């Protein structure tokens, strides 16, 4: 009965592999949670938290280059693209009048931001389990990831006002953590605490330029305190108080950065917008998200946040979003005194090539906006022609944005299938911005005289930043002068405030912060409704746009998240 | 592990109970077997001496000879599709037999898992498929043709030549994977191996529907089991060949295409959109210029449209327009050739089948070829007491997949790309969207097809087993089986350089991917039959099984090839960037099972099954699950009291069962908290990256560091999902089995359902977690009946089946409820998982007054959809939603009739579903909605839309065209939910079997010619009009083509 034996053996074989360990399998190419406890692996969590900063995307999570949220929603830019329906939700946000609480893009921004926060929190959790002896960099790394967490909370805060603050290692169901656990001011303090911790624990400089240093933390802390200073009431977002102690902290922090930090203004503003000047030591970048290509990843760690914004000419190819408004272009007009036309700038429109010769303008225009007949990104071989480069000029006008884009043929540009994206770092904070915060704080503190030289320093650099034709002539008819008290302006607090606000628009326009500035100052409703009224005459698609004061300063808390929270989230006013 | 021991012990007990075999005398018998219907000889009929393994098969002219052990023995004649007959020899030496054709007869042998049984002794719910009807089906995938054939089996499929089918048995009892387990030649698989089987080599298909029938497969049987056996060799001394060949032509079904606008129609629609929005049409349409009169009230009349002569980039405007669908379509041609041989001798037998299948789809270049071979053999020794055999399915497949370009596959692009773009520019290059034309980033589908012609998917598959069985005694059989399920897939994706309009690619590349999926299975069983006295019959089965799966995948990408030819696109020839990717995963199963069947005088039947299963996918504490089942049967017609009073009842069996089965269809390592490097995200074009890599060194290039990202949260308590099912049923035969059928009712409860629910965003990245959460209850019924009779020489049969199932989620953890459709006030509990949830529309706003009087609705305007304020709070928001039906059909049915007259046969088959609400958002975004994105094209229904300001279609219920959908009209609403019920004439086959007068001289024993039509017409049977082209394949799913097949089958 040999066959019987065979079958008995077969059965035995099956029985033998029956011990429980037969079912033990280990994941391949992955680590289970309990394997993540050595310093080098925890370093991996820190790196991943940095990488979260680079994971923004044009679909909504533009959290390091917030062009749709801070620029398109302001008087600086239109959505652009193939039509108003192209990425149509951005159109709802741009026009304010048809925003629903369940639109997907706000939810994506929210979700992606908390993904970044969770990377930081996982790193904090594991870092706390390591000892200083095992991992001497512990304090530095903790400071770095708390900075990163602070960045994501800051962005959530300016978008949604009331957001849940999740700490590392938080126990229990997170849906019970309400977005109203803290008041708005307390939430600012929580965010400031992350930057304060980072400022206290980071070295002045790091051996790896991509790592965050003490100065970035101090600058972000200053930015947080500046926003916090303008205290809003809870029911309709009106600015009810400007807190001097916060402003004084801004001044103190910027003073420290100025006296001990390594920054200077570039001699020409263009260096901020060209890849070649990334990571220039003693340059202007205070906090920049690092970008790279040919780096071992499939598509490179290029900036996908503005990948939709390239024009339609050969060498780029798609999709012409984030288009400068006519109002924005007009704002660069200067009078014969070389100063902005605060009240009358929008009465005449500069559109045709000759308009930029017959009127005088601030040179920063040619760094920000592509204009017919002018070189695109300083390249005199690439003359901007709206008939080819623009996609829907009938709807959105003839201009194209330039600051975030790199020139045609730049070695930093990667073709991602058929979109273009570059490895130019995203400047989240640059030195000019920091200086203007200080000027702003000084003005609100009634120390406008101290603000004057700061603003003029920015203006002098603007004057030094002329864009030239191949023949060496100015591309436009430039005229920009500093403010001279008693000569071309009476430097009162009120005038200084107006000058500062205008200066921020000219210096930082199209960099994604304008809307948040307007909300901070408490002038969003009045500014935007005035803008819509005039601009709808030029761009008729804006005819239904209107900003509802007390509601539109912040996005609605995404309905999807309110539903998940089982009611522990409270919707923002005006959205119920 | 005491239970494991107990099972092994019971197994050993079965061994001990074995008795000795007895010696026998010999008696020779011969004869001919013919069909009762037409008197033709039946080759291949099994003739077996009852109670032994001695037997043979009839030859080409229906003749058999065999030596029975004794002249008092009984012969059993069985043949697929015919009623089995038992004929006592009664010392005769010549016995001619006629067989009646059948489907649901009680004598049919049913393979139920690790063993076969006669239908009469079954106590679970099992449907057999008439495999003969599949033989003429030219489908790539034989399982597709089960649609409508089996009550309670739902098959969903599309018209793609690659043709995957989604199967559900008795509806959806769980929330994830509802596909059944396949058991092919005794080896369980979830790998879609059934798709590579050639229809001609399938001997039988059984659908095990209830838990009692399926529970022997315990852990993976919760969605039912489909058991497929491939053909065995002939018995006795046989040698036969058969050859079959068919060719099929397919086209888009009439009236079931999408009908996009042409250039001028599109310009007209855009004009209406602009006017209704109060915009100047000439500011929104770069290539059209409109001559129109506008009146003070905002209305306008169009006089003329001038269309630009060029769209830029040296590209003439196409007027009346490019019909992109026509440009990419072709008549699909499918050819297949089948050759098979059956051989048999005293010591063994073999079956060889070879099939070549060439399938060209109705979209150009989309095609594949497959060669598959079936090699089955078995040998017996010691008078058949020891049997050794193998089953082997080999398949090699090569196909060109549908390419994906900017904007999707060519089919989608052909609908979406604007007709004003010509196929080629003035100098003959491929044209594409231009910047000046305000086009969207959509590829030219003709270019896409052309450039992707070298793409390829190559799949090789080996599925088979070696098996052995030994009858230790007449009553005790041991069996072992070692199976292999190996699939290797190689994909090549070549991207060529191109520039069409503003879309282009400056870097060419080749990507090769290689996936190797290897599963081995080992099982062993002991089966013991015992007769206690005259009346009590017991069958015991015990066994063990283990399965191990390894899945490994690698891919490489290389860029920059200086020469663009197929031969040059190999990695070494590239000069640019190179990237590799790969992954691996493993899982294991280990199971013990035992089954006992008891019958008393074939009248009272009882069966019990128990299976103990372990899976590596679960947490260490919960790896094993126990799955028992019990069932009872009562053959009422065997009772003496039935004989006189209910003579019209030829068969009545009542069945009842209770059983529990499991489900483990989740990812490997589902219980662990997992981190992965996730260094690189490749699909960053349209989705946000998730990379962990960051240029800390600030060098802009070079090797940058990466880290770890969480991909899953842990759940130490993760365990089996369980389905408990109660079923009752009856099998009946009336009027001498002219009318046969079955009726079944079932109710199921699935608990601890394995789900990976959505979660609140603050949990962060990798927050997903597998949990045992939900409970789902399913219930339903199935009725199957068939009537067959003859009128003179005309044989006919009519059969019908209908199945109903409804599902309901009865329990969900609080954390999970929110990831199903619902809002903060209403949730899915008590409803089908396939429920739609949304707003209710109440027609269109037709005046500003109506807008003003309505609740606050962001985006409300004349011509827009009006959403009902369900809760009456004066504003339209997420609380104004309700449940709007579900997509699970109320009824699914099939109707067929077969006629045969002499050598002619005709079969007609209808299939339908009733009561199925589908969401047609995708389709209506193409034909109705209206957010007139200027880059794209739309369906012609746009021209029927309400257009108050230009004076068209004032009664239309289609919202007016608009430039921007600020009203959110694509949100789920009753406007988008439609009744997708249909009845389709699935197939008509006309066949002719040439008479022996013709075949005889040619030495053929069979010659058949046939013609067949498929999907000939569709009746929409819904309660409202369906707006998509096909209620079966809604939205942009590849529609099922109409097909015509011509074929021939020869037997030698």
Coordinates of C-alpha atoms in Angstrom, one line a residue, chain B residues 419-676:
Chain B
X419 CA -15.2 68.9 -34.0
X420 CA -13.6 72.1 -35.3
X421 CA -10.2 70.5 -34.9
X422 CA -9.3 68.5 -38.0
X423 CA -7.4 65.2 -37.8
X424 CA -4.4 66.8 -39.5
X425 CA -2.9 70.2 -40.0
X426 CA -2.4 71.8 -43.4
X427 CA 1.0 70.0 -43.7
X428 CA -0.3 66.6 -42.8
X429 CA 0.9 66.4 -39.2
X430 CA -1.6 65.5 -36.5
X431 CA -3.6 68.5 -35.4
X432 CA -4.4 69.3 -31.8
X433 CA -5.8 72.0 -29.6
X434 CA -4.3 75.4 -30.1
X435 CA -3.8 78.2 -27.6
X436 CA -5.7 80.7 -29.7
X437 CA -8.7 78.5 -30.0
X438 CA -9.2 78.4 -26.2
X439 CA -9.2 74.6 -26.3
X440 CA -8.9 72.3 -23.4
X441 CA -5.9 70.0 -23.0
X442 CA -7.4 67.1 -24.8
X443 CA -5.4 64.8 -27.1
X444 CA -6.2 64.0 -30.7
X445 CA -7.4 60.4 -30.3
X446 CA -6.2 59.4 -33.8
X447 CA -2.7 60.6 -32.9
X448 CA -3.0 58.8 -29.6
X449 CA -4.0 55.5 -31.2
X450 CA -1.2 55.8 -33.7
X451 CA 1.5 56.7 -31.2
X452 CA 0.5 53.9 -28.9
X453 CA 0.4 51.1 -31.4
X454 CA 3.5 49.6 -30.0
X455 CA 2.1 49.4 -26.5
X456 CA 1.5 45.9 -25.4
X457 CA 0.3 43.7 -22.5
X458 CA 1.6 40.2 -22.6
X459 CA 0.2 37.7 -20.2
X460 CA 1.2 34.2 -19.7
X461 CA -0.8 32.0 -17.4
X462 CA -0.4 28.5 -16.0
X463 CA -3.2 27.1 -14.1
X464 CA -3.4 23.4 -13.2
X465 CA -2.9 20.6 -10.8
X466 CA -1.7 17.2 -10.4
X467 CA -3.9 14.9 -8.5
X468 CA -4.1 11.4 -7.3
X469 CA -6.9 9.3 -5.8
X470 CA -6.9 5.9 -4.3
X471 CA -9.8 3.7 -3.4
X472 CA -8.4 2.1 -0.3
X473 CA -11.6 0.0 -0.2
X474 CA -14.7 0.2 -2.3
X475 CA -16.0 2.8 0.2
X476 CA -13.0 4.8 1.1
X477 CA -11.2 7.1 -1.3
X478 CA -8.2 9.3 -0.6
X479 CA -7.5 12.2 -2.8
X480 CA -4.7 14.7 -3.1
X481 CA -4.1 17.7 -5.3
X482 CA -1.3 20.1 -5.8
X483 CA -2.3 23.1 -7.8
X484 CA -0.5 26.1 -9.3
X485 CA -1.9 29.4 -10.3
X486 CA 0.8 31.4 -12.0
X487 CA 0.3 34.6 -13.9
X488 CA 3.0 36.7 -15.5
X489 CA 2.1 40.0 -17.0
X490 CA 4.5 42.1 -19.0
X491 CA 3.5 45.5 -20.1
X492 CA 5.2 47.9 -22.4
X493 CA 4.3 51.5 -22.6
X494 CA 6.1 53.6 -25.3
X495 CA 5.6 57.3 -25.3
X496 CA 6.7 59.0 -28.4
X497 CA 7.7 62.6 -28.9
X498 CA 4.9 64.7 -30.4
X499 CA 3.6 68.1 -30.7
X500 CA -0.1 68.7 -31.6
X501 CA -1.1 72.2 -31.0
X502 CA -0.1 73.2 -27.5
X503 CA 0.0 69.6 -26.3
X504 CA 3.3 67.9 -26.7
X505 CA 5.9 65.7 -25.2
X506 CA 9.5 66.6 -25.7
X507 CA 11.0 63.4 -24.1
X508 CA 10.2 60.0 -25.4
X509 CA 10.3 57.0 -23.1
X510 CA 9.7 53.3 -22.7
X511 CA 8.3 51.7 -19.6
X512 CA 8.4 48.0 -19.1
X513 CA 6.5 46.4 -16.2
X514 CA 6.6 42.8 -15.1
X515 CA 4.2 41.3 -12.6
X516 CA 4.5 37.8 -11.3
X517 CA 1.7 36.3 -9.3
X518 CA 2.4 32.8 -8.0
X519 CA 0.0 30.8 -5.9
X520 CA 0.3 27.2 -4.9
X521 CA -2.4 25.1 -3.3
X522 CA -2.1 21.8 -1.6
X523 CA -5.2 19.8 -0.5
X524 CA -5.9 16.3 0.6
X525 CA -9.2 14.7 1.3
X526 CA -10.6 11.3 2.5
X527 CA -14.1 10.3 1.5
X528 CA -15.9 7.4 3.0
X529 CA -19.2 6.0 1.8
X530 CA -21.1 3.5 3.9
X531 CA -24.4 1.8 3.6
X532 CA -25.9 0.8 6.9
X533 CA -28.5 -1.8 6.3
X534 CA -30.6 -1.2 3.2
X535 CA -31.7 2.3 4.0
X536 CA -29.1 4.4 5.6
X537 CA -26.4 5.8 3.5
X538 CA -23.6 7.9 4.9
X539 CA -20.9 9.8 3.1
X540 CA -18.0 11.3 5.1
X541 CA -15.4 13.7 3.8
X542 CA -12.4 15.2 5.7
X543 CA -9.6 17.3 4.3
X544 CA -7.0 19.9 4.7
X545 CA -5.8 22.7 2.4
X546 CA -3.1 25.3 2.3
X547 CA -2.5 28.1 -0.1
X548 CA 0.4 30.5 -0.5
X549 CA 0.5 33.6 -2.7
X550 CA 3.5 35.7 -3.7
X551 CA 3.0 38.8 -5.8
X552 CA 6.1 40.5 -7.2
X553 CA 6.1 43.4 -9.5
X554 CA 8.9 45.4 -11.1
X555 CA 8.9 48.2 -13.7
X556 CA 11.6 50.3 -15.4
X557 CA 11.4 53.5 -17.2
X558 CA 14.0 54.9 -19.6
X559 CA 13.8 58.2 -21.4
X560 CA 15.4 59.8 -24.5
X561 CA 15.6 57.6 -27.5
X562 CA 17.3 59.1 -30.5
X563 CA 15.5 56.8 -32.9
X564 CA 11.7 56.2 -32.7
X565 CA 11.2 52.7 -34.0
X566 CA 9.8 49.8 -32.1
X567 CA 13.0 47.9 -32.2
X568 CA 15.0 50.8 -30.8
X569 CA 12.8 51.2 -27.7
X570 CA 14.7 49.1 -25.3
X571 CA 16.2 50.4 -22.1
X572 CA 19.9 50.2 -23.2
X573 CA 19.3 52.4 -26.2
X574 CA 18.0 55.3 -24.1
X575 CA 20.3 58.1 -23.0
X576 CA 18.0 59.9 -20.5
X577 CA 16.7 59.4 -17.1
X578 CA 16.1 55.9 -15.7
X579 CA 13.8 54.8 -13.0
X580 CA 12.8 51.5 -11.5
X581 CA 9.9 50.7 -9.2
X582 CA 8.7 47.4 -7.7
X583 CA 6.8 45.8 -4.9
X584 CA 6.1 42.5 -3.3
X585 CA 3.5 41.0 -1.1
X586 CA 2.7 37.6 0.4
X587 CA -0.2 35.9 2.0
X588 CA -1.2 32.5 3.2
X589 CA -4.2 30.4 4.1
X590 CA -4.5 27.2 6.0
X591 CA -7.7 25.2 6.4
X592 CA -9.3 22.0 7.7
X593 CA -12.7 20.8 6.8
X594 CA -15.0 18.0 7.2
X595 CA -18.4 17.1 5.8
X596 CA -21.0 14.4 6.5
X597 CA -24.0 13.5 4.2
X598 CA -26.7 11.2 5.4
X599 CA -29.6 9.8 3.5
X600 CA -32.4 7.5 4.5
X601 CA -33.8 5.6 1.5
X602 CA -33.0 8.6 -0.7
X603 CA -35.9 10.2 0.9
X604 CA -34.6 12.1 3.9
X605 CA -31.3 13.9 3.4
X606 CA -29.1 15.6 5.9
X607 CA -25.7 17.2 5.5
X608 CA -23.3 19.0 7.9
X609 CA -20.1 20.8 7.1
X610 CA -17.4 22.4 9.2
X611 CA -14.4 24.3 8.1
X612 CA -11.7 25.9 10.2
X613 CA -9.7 28.5 8.4
X614 CA -6.6 30.6 9.1
X615 CA -5.4 33.6 7.2
X616 CA -2.2 35.6 7.4
X617 CA -4.1 38.7 6.7
X618 CA -5.5 39.0 10.2
X619 CA -4.1 40.0 13.6
X620 CA -2.3 37.2 15.5
X621 CA -5.1 36.7 17.9
X622 CA -7.9 36.3 15.4
X623 CA -6.3 34.4 12.6
X624 CA -8.6 31.4 12.6
X625 CA -12.3 31.3 12.0
X626 CA -14.8 28.4 12.3
X627 CA -17.5 28.0 9.6
X628 CA -20.2 25.4 10.1
X629 CA -23.3 24.6 8.0
X630 CA -26.2 22.2 8.2
X631 CA -28.9 21.3 5.7
X632 CA -31.8 19.0 5.4
X633 CA -33.8 17.7 2.4
X634 CA -37.0 15.7 2.0
X635 CA -37.8 14.1 -1.3
X636 CA -41.6 14.2 -0.9
X637 CA -42.2 12.2 -4.1
X638 CA -40.4 9.2 -2.6
X639 CA -43.2 8.9 0.0
X640 CA -45.7 6.2 -0.8
X641 CA -48.6 8.4 0.0
X642 CA -47.7 10.7 -2.9
X643 CA -47.8 8.1 -5.6
X644 CA -51.5 8.0 -6.4
X645 CA -52.8 11.3 -5.3
X646 CA -50.1 13.5 -6.8
X647 CA -49.1 11.5 -9.9
X648 CA -48.6 14.7 -11.9
X649 CA -45.7 15.5 -9.6
X650 CA -42.7 13.5 -10.8
X651 CA -40.3 15.1 -8.4
X652 CA -40.5 17.3 -5.3
X653 CA -37.7 17.9 -3.0
X654 CA -37.9 20.4 -0.1
X655 CA -34.6 21.8 1.2
X656 CA -33.6 23.9 4.2
X657 CA -30.2 25.1 5.3
X658 CA -28.3 27.1 7.7
X659 CA -24.7 28.0 7.2
X660 CA -21.9 30.4 8.0
X661 CA -19.1 31.4 5.6
X662 CA -16.4 34.0 5.8
X663 CA -14.6 36.7 3.9
X664 CA -11.0 37.8 4.0
X665 CA -10.8 39.9 0.9
X666 CA -8.8 42.8 2.3
X667 CA -5.3 43.8 1.7
X668 CA -2.4 41.8 3.1
X669 CA -1.1 43.1 6.4
X670 CA -4.4 44.9 7.0
X671 CA -4.0 44.7 10.8
X672 CA -0.7 46.6 11.0
X673 CA 0.2 50.2 11.3
X674 CA 2.3 50.6 8.2
X675 CA 4.8 53.1 6.9
X676 CA 6.3 53.1 3.5

